[in-house]
PDB file of C-alpha atoms in Angstrom:
ATOM      1  CA  MET A  30       0.000   0.000   0.000  1.00 51.00           C
ATOM      2  CA  LYS A  31       1.231   3.485  -0.842  1.00 52.00           C
ATOM      3  CA  ASP A  32       1.791   6.144   1.823  1.00 49.00           C
ATOM      4  CA  ASP A  33      -1.445   7.941   0.801  1.00 52.00           C
ATOM      5  CA  GLY A  34      -3.567   4.923   1.806  1.00 62.00           C
ATOM      6  CA  VAL A  35      -4.343   3.990  -1.807  1.00 72.00           C
ATOM      7  CA  PRO A  36      -3.586   0.310  -2.497  1.00 81.00           C
ATOM      8  CA  ASP A  37      -0.973  -0.326  -5.185  1.00 84.00           C
ATOM      9  CA  GLY A  38      -1.286  -2.918  -7.958  1.00 82.00           C
ATOM     10  CA  ASP A  39       0.303  -5.702  -5.926  1.00 88.00           C
ATOM     11  CA  GLU A  40      -2.034  -5.052  -3.001  1.00 91.00           C
ATOM     12  CA  LEU A  41      -5.086  -5.060  -5.282  1.00 92.00           C
ATOM     13  CA  ALA A  42      -3.946  -8.341  -6.866  1.00 92.00           C
ATOM     14  CA  ARG A  43      -3.428  -9.822  -3.388  1.00 94.00           C
ATOM     15  CA  LEU A  44      -6.957  -8.770  -2.363  1.00 94.00           C
ATOM     16  CA  ILE A  45      -8.457 -10.414  -5.456  1.00 93.00           C
ATOM     17  CA  GLY A  46      -6.446 -13.529  -4.628  1.00 93.00           C
ATOM     18  CA  GLN A  47      -7.913 -13.577  -1.117  1.00 95.00           C
ATOM     19  CA  VAL A  48     -11.418 -13.257  -2.527  1.00 93.00           C
ATOM     20  CA  ALA A  49     -10.688 -16.097  -4.958  1.00 93.00           C
ATOM     21  CA  THR A  50      -9.138 -18.534  -2.518  1.00 94.00           C
ATOM     22  CA  GLU A  51     -10.754 -17.685   0.815  1.00 93.00           C
ATOM     23  CA  ARG A  52     -13.918 -15.792  -0.182  1.00 93.00           C
ATOM     24  CA  ASP A  53     -12.531 -13.092   2.111  1.00 93.00           C
ATOM     25  CA  ARG A  54     -15.290 -10.523   2.679  1.00 93.00           C
ATOM     26  CA  GLN A  55     -12.931  -7.926   4.153  1.00 95.00           C
ATOM     27  CA  ALA A  56     -10.695  -8.110   1.098  1.00 93.00           C
ATOM     28  CA  TYR A  57     -13.782  -7.777  -1.094  1.00 94.00           C
ATOM     29  CA  ALA A  58     -15.001  -4.787   0.939  1.00 94.00           C
ATOM     30  CA  ARG A  59     -11.643  -3.061   0.381  1.00 94.00           C
ATOM     31  CA  LEU A  60     -11.823  -3.800  -3.345  1.00 93.00           C
ATOM     32  CA  TYR A  61     -15.402  -2.540  -3.446  1.00 94.00           C
ATOM     33  CA  SER A  62     -14.671   0.694  -1.593  1.00 93.00           C
ATOM     34  CA  TYR A  63     -11.699   1.365  -3.861  1.00 93.00           C
ATOM     35  CA  PHE A  64     -13.197   0.426  -7.239  1.00 93.00           C
ATOM     36  CA  ALA A  65     -16.953   1.149  -6.983  1.00 93.00           C
ATOM     37  CA  PRO A  66     -16.640   4.962  -7.079  1.00 93.00           C
ATOM     38  CA  ARG A  67     -13.989   4.792  -9.807  1.00 92.00           C
ATOM     39  CA  LEU A  68     -16.137   2.447 -11.900  1.00 93.00           C
ATOM     40  CA  ASN A  69     -19.155   4.681 -11.426  1.00 92.00           C
ATOM     41  CA  ALA A  70     -17.173   7.741 -12.576  1.00 91.00           C
ATOM     42  CA  PHE A  71     -15.715   5.844 -15.546  1.00 90.00           C
ATOM     43  CA  LEU A  72     -19.151   4.665 -16.654  1.00 92.00           C
ATOM     44  CA  ARG A  73     -20.687   8.116 -16.230  1.00 91.00           C
ATOM     45  CA  ARG A  74     -17.857   9.695 -18.245  1.00 90.00           C
ATOM     46  CA  SER A  75     -18.606   7.167 -20.980  1.00 88.00           C
ATOM     47  CA  GLY A  76     -22.066   8.712 -21.314  1.00 88.00           C
ATOM     48  CA  LEU A  77     -24.242   6.464 -19.162  1.00 91.00           C
ATOM     49  CA  PRO A  78     -26.910   8.033 -16.932  1.00 92.00           C
ATOM     50  CA  PRO A  79     -26.001   8.042 -13.204  1.00 91.00           C
ATOM     51  CA  ASN A  80     -28.463   5.284 -12.193  1.00 93.00           C
ATOM     52  CA  THR A  81     -27.336   3.005 -15.050  1.00 93.00           C
ATOM     53  CA  ALA A  82     -23.667   3.679 -14.269  1.00 92.00           C
ATOM     54  CA  GLU A  83     -24.229   2.738 -10.622  1.00 94.00           C
ATOM     55  CA  GLU A  84     -26.143  -0.411 -11.586  1.00 94.00           C
ATOM     56  CA  ILE A  85     -23.399  -1.566 -13.963  1.00 94.00           C
ATOM     57  CA  ALA A  86     -20.682  -0.709 -11.408  1.00 94.00           C
ATOM     58  CA  GLN A  87     -22.451  -2.966  -8.895  1.00 94.00           C
ATOM     59  CA  GLU A  88     -22.748  -5.694 -11.534  1.00 94.00           C
ATOM     60  CA  VAL A  89     -18.991  -5.381 -12.182  1.00 94.00           C
ATOM     61  CA  MET A  90     -18.211  -5.774  -8.493  1.00 94.00           C
ATOM     62  CA  LEU A  91     -20.515  -8.786  -8.284  1.00 94.00           C
ATOM     63  CA  SER A  92     -18.573 -10.282 -11.207  1.00 93.00           C
ATOM     64  CA  VAL A  93     -15.334  -9.630  -9.318  1.00 93.00           C
ATOM     65  CA  TRP A  94     -16.712 -11.637  -6.368  1.00 94.00           C
ATOM     66  CA  ARG A  95     -17.930 -14.476  -8.578  1.00 93.00           C
ATOM     67  CA  LYS A  96     -14.985 -14.635 -10.971  1.00 93.00           C
ATOM     68  CA  ALA A  97     -12.031 -13.682  -8.767  1.00 92.00           C
ATOM     69  CA  SER A  98     -10.476 -17.102  -9.387  1.00 92.00           C
ATOM     70  CA  TYR A  99     -10.098 -16.219 -13.092  1.00 92.00           C
ATOM     71  CA  PHE A 100      -7.899 -13.210 -12.381  1.00 91.00           C
ATOM     72  CA  ASP A 101      -4.328 -13.821 -13.521  1.00 89.00           C
ATOM     73  CA  PRO A 102      -1.867 -11.143 -12.360  1.00 87.00           C
ATOM     74  CA  ALA A 103       0.620 -12.372 -14.983  1.00 86.00           C
ATOM     75  CA  ARG A 104      -1.793 -11.371 -17.773  1.00 86.00           C
ATOM     76  CA  ALA A 105      -3.127  -8.045 -16.473  1.00 86.00           C
ATOM     77  CA  GLY A 106      -3.179  -5.774 -13.461  1.00 88.00           C
ATOM     78  CA  ALA A 107      -6.162  -5.779 -11.110  1.00 90.00           C
ATOM     79  CA  ALA A 108      -7.465  -2.425 -12.332  1.00 90.00           C
ATOM     80  CA  THR A 109      -7.108  -3.454 -15.978  1.00 90.00           C
ATOM     81  CA  TRP A 110      -9.000  -6.679 -15.322  1.00 91.00           C
ATOM     82  CA  ILE A 111     -11.821  -4.950 -13.433  1.00 93.00           C
ATOM     83  CA  PHE A 112     -12.177  -2.071 -15.893  1.00 92.00           C
ATOM     84  CA  THR A 113     -12.260  -4.586 -18.764  1.00 91.00           C
ATOM     85  CA  ILE A 114     -15.220  -6.258 -17.070  1.00 92.00           C
ATOM     86  CA  ALA A 115     -16.848  -2.813 -16.771  1.00 92.00           C
ATOM     87  CA  ARG A 116     -16.205  -2.029 -20.428  1.00 92.00           C
ATOM     88  CA  ASN A 117     -17.691  -5.357 -21.532  1.00 91.00           C
ATOM     89  CA  LEU A 118     -20.797  -4.945 -19.356  1.00 93.00           C
ATOM     90  CA  ARG A 119     -21.227  -1.386 -20.679  1.00 92.00           C
ATOM     91  CA  ILE A 120     -21.051  -2.687 -24.262  1.00 91.00           C
ATOM     92  CA  ASP A 121     -23.580  -5.431 -23.421  1.00 91.00           C
ATOM     93  CA  HIS A 122     -25.907  -2.804 -21.936  1.00 92.00           C
ATOM     94  CA  LEU A 123     -25.649  -0.596 -25.030  1.00 90.00           C
ATOM     95  CA  ARG A 124     -26.325  -3.587 -27.306  1.00 90.00           C
ATOM     96  CA  ARG A 125     -29.450  -4.446 -25.326  1.00 89.00           C
ATOM     97  CA  LEU A 126     -30.624  -0.849 -25.647  1.00 86.00           C
ATOM     98  CA  ARG A 127     -29.974  -0.858 -29.385  1.00 85.00           C
ATOM     99  CA  THR A 128     -31.821  -4.166 -29.789  1.00 82.00           C
ATOM    100  CA  ALA A 129     -34.774  -2.913 -27.727  1.00 77.00           C
ATOM    101  CA  SER A 130     -34.965   0.347 -29.682  1.00 74.00           C
ATOM    102  CA  ALA A 131     -34.931  -1.617 -32.949  1.00 69.00           C
ATOM    103  CA  GLY A 132     -38.276  -3.120 -31.944  1.00 62.00           C
ATOM    104  CA  GLU A 133     -36.986  -6.456 -30.718  1.00 54.00           C
ATOM    105  CA  GLU A 134     -38.065  -6.090 -27.129  1.00 54.00           C
ATOM    106  CA  GLU A 135     -36.495  -8.333 -24.553  1.00 53.00           C
ATOM    107  CA  PRO A 136     -38.821 -10.098 -22.154  1.00 55.00           C
ATOM    108  CA  VAL A 137     -39.225  -8.196 -18.912  1.00 54.00           C
ATOM    109  CA  GLU A 138     -38.209 -10.207 -15.890  1.00 53.00           C
ATOM    110  CA  VAL A 139     -39.682  -9.331 -12.533  1.00 51.00           C
ATOM    111  CA  GLU A 140     -36.970  -9.722  -9.939  1.00 50.00           C
ATOM    112  CA  THR A 141     -37.952 -10.520  -6.390  1.00 59.00           C
ATOM    113  CA  ALA A 142     -35.518 -10.363  -3.519  1.00 58.00           C
ATOM    114  CA  PRO A 143     -34.732 -13.767  -2.025  1.00 62.00           C
ATOM    115  CA  SER A 144     -35.779 -14.382   1.546  1.00 64.00           C
ATOM    116  CA  GLY A 145     -33.260 -14.587   4.382  1.00 67.00           C
ATOM    117  CA  GLU A 146     -33.852 -18.319   4.624  1.00 70.00           C
ATOM    118  CA  THR A 147     -33.163 -18.751   0.906  1.00 69.00           C
ATOM    119  CA  LEU A 148     -29.950 -16.742   1.190  1.00 68.00           C
ATOM    120  CA  LEU A 149     -28.810 -18.802   4.186  1.00 72.00           C
ATOM    121  CA  LEU A 150     -29.580 -22.113   2.476  1.00 73.00           C
ATOM    122  CA  THR A 151     -27.792 -20.965  -0.677  1.00 71.00           C
ATOM    123  CA  ALA A 152     -24.711 -19.892   1.299  1.00 73.00           C
ATOM    124  CA  GLU A 153     -24.635 -23.225   3.143  1.00 77.00           C
ATOM    125  CA  ARG A 154     -24.980 -25.182  -0.112  1.00 75.00           C
ATOM    126  CA  GLU A 155     -22.213 -23.131  -1.743  1.00 73.00           C
ATOM    127  CA  ALA A 156     -19.935 -23.771   1.241  1.00 76.00           C
ATOM    128  CA  ARG A 157     -20.595 -27.542   1.004  1.00 79.00           C
ATOM    129  CA  VAL A 158     -19.850 -27.509  -2.728  1.00 77.00           C
ATOM    130  CA  ARG A 159     -16.600 -25.577  -2.183  1.00 76.00           C
ATOM    131  CA  GLU A 160     -15.505 -28.085   0.467  1.00 80.00           C
ATOM    132  CA  ALA A 161     -16.440 -31.010  -1.776  1.00 81.00           C
ATOM    133  CA  LEU A 162     -14.480 -29.487  -4.679  1.00 80.00           C
ATOM    134  CA  LYS A 163     -11.370 -29.458  -2.469  1.00 84.00           C
ATOM    135  CA  THR A 164     -11.534 -33.261  -2.228  1.00 87.00           C
ATOM    136  CA  LEU A 165     -11.312 -33.748  -5.989  1.00 87.00           C
ATOM    137  CA  SER A 166      -8.032 -34.338  -7.766  1.00 88.00           C
ATOM    138  CA  ASP A 167      -6.506 -31.235  -9.328  1.00 89.00           C
ATOM    139  CA  GLU A 168      -7.277 -32.598 -12.793  1.00 89.00           C
ATOM    140  CA  GLN A 169     -10.965 -33.191 -12.003  1.00 88.00           C
ATOM    141  CA  ALA A 170     -11.371 -29.832 -10.230  1.00 85.00           C
ATOM    142  CA  THR A 171      -9.764 -27.959 -13.138  1.00 88.00           C
ATOM    143  CA  VAL A 172     -12.028 -29.611 -15.709  1.00 87.00           C
ATOM    144  CA  LEU A 173     -15.137 -28.943 -13.580  1.00 82.00           C
ATOM    145  CA  ARG A 174     -14.244 -25.292 -13.041  1.00 81.00           C
ATOM    146  CA  LEU A 175     -13.678 -24.761 -16.750  1.00 84.00           C
ATOM    147  CA  SER A 176     -16.880 -26.586 -17.640  1.00 80.00           C
ATOM    148  CA  PHE A 177     -19.269 -25.083 -15.118  1.00 73.00           C
ATOM    149  CA  PHE A 178     -17.785 -21.813 -13.919  1.00 70.00           C
ATOM    150  CA  SER A 179     -16.184 -20.722 -17.204  1.00 71.00           C
ATOM    151  CA  GLU A 180     -19.015 -22.359 -19.159  1.00 75.00           C
ATOM    152  CA  LYS A 181     -16.617 -23.851 -21.701  1.00 82.00           C
ATOM    153  CA  ALA A 182     -17.563 -26.730 -23.979  1.00 87.00           C
ATOM    154  CA  HIS A 183     -15.796 -30.038 -23.398  1.00 88.00           C
ATOM    155  CA  SER A 184     -14.068 -29.745 -26.787  1.00 89.00           C
ATOM    156  CA  GLU A 185     -12.774 -26.289 -25.842  1.00 88.00           C
ATOM    157  CA  ILE A 186     -11.459 -27.619 -22.521  1.00 90.00           C
ATOM    158  CA  ALA A 187      -9.756 -30.520 -24.297  1.00 91.00           C
ATOM    159  CA  ARG A 188      -8.060 -28.110 -26.693  1.00 92.00           C
ATOM    160  CA  GLU A 189      -7.049 -25.712 -23.881  1.00 89.00           C
ATOM    161  CA  LEU A 190      -5.591 -28.451 -21.666  1.00 91.00           C
ATOM    162  CA  GLY A 191      -4.148 -30.526 -24.528  1.00 93.00           C
ATOM    163  CA  LEU A 192      -6.196 -33.586 -23.534  1.00 91.00           C
ATOM    164  CA  PRO A 193      -8.277 -36.015 -25.573  1.00 93.00           C
ATOM    165  CA  LEU A 194     -11.997 -35.161 -25.534  1.00 91.00           C
ATOM    166  CA  GLY A 195     -12.817 -38.541 -23.968  1.00 92.00           C
ATOM    167  CA  THR A 196     -10.472 -37.822 -21.062  1.00 92.00           C
ATOM    168  CA  VAL A 197     -12.163 -34.497 -20.392  1.00 90.00           C
ATOM    169  CA  LYS A 198     -15.616 -36.117 -20.468  1.00 90.00           C
ATOM    170  CA  SER A 199     -14.451 -38.918 -18.163  1.00 91.00           C
ATOM    171  CA  ARG A 200     -12.992 -36.475 -15.662  1.00 89.00           C
ATOM    172  CA  VAL A 201     -16.197 -34.447 -15.631  1.00 87.00           C
ATOM    173  CA  ARG A 202     -18.325 -37.572 -15.172  1.00 90.00           C
ATOM    174  CA  LEU A 203     -16.108 -38.951 -12.392  1.00 90.00           C
ATOM    175  CA  ALA A 204     -15.900 -35.590 -10.629  1.00 86.00           C
ATOM    176  CA  LEU A 205     -19.675 -35.105 -10.755  1.00 87.00           C
ATOM    177  CA  GLY A 206     -20.193 -38.615  -9.412  1.00 87.00           C
ATOM    178  CA  ARG A 207     -17.782 -37.935  -6.552  1.00 86.00           C
ATOM    179  CA  LEU A 208     -19.463 -34.602  -5.768  1.00 82.00           C
ATOM    180  CA  ARG A 209     -22.896 -36.232  -5.835  1.00 84.00           C
ATOM    181  CA  VAL A 210     -21.786 -38.846  -3.275  1.00 85.00           C
ATOM    182  CA  LEU A 211     -20.177 -36.230  -1.037  1.00 80.00           C
ATOM    183  CA  LEU A 212     -23.107 -33.813  -1.215  1.00 79.00           C
ATOM    184  CA  GLU A 213     -25.852 -36.403  -0.802  1.00 79.00           C
ATOM    185  CA  GLY A 214     -24.471 -37.122   2.637  1.00 67.00           C
ATOM    186  CA  HIS A 215     -25.313 -33.517   3.628  1.00 59.00           C
ATOM    187  CA  THR A 216     -28.923 -33.358   2.460  1.00 52.00           C
TER     188      THR A 216
END
């Protein structure tokens, strides 16, 4: 951290790493307090209305929480990674607006806030899944993460990891079977 209290690039990368590996809420809170106002200003300067800019900034920070494990400090700095997410979400928003104004209206979804019980049950289930994932071999866990969290096709995973397609499918099947056994014991 710099003398002025502003975290430097290494500190920001470390905080993202803590969010990724430990789901550290304090690290996330520091990232949020540092980036949220900067994202909001960036999005407003790009021409978005204040309420839309704030909504997209929150969506960016939610993506940081969900996808922290995909951050690679060797490929980009923390700010670059986060502002790239913001740029992409801004582009997606503008495309949706353009599509809607062209007469192809998107279906309106009514969003209801989940109950406290639902949130608690979801958090408990996520914690059980994270613990179960730790018991898998590195190979199985990697294939599952790419398949489900990165939403990659099995053929894409095979190409990325340099494995035969059958091996990827077998690892996914075995990993899911192992997870099912581990998680069924908790229901």
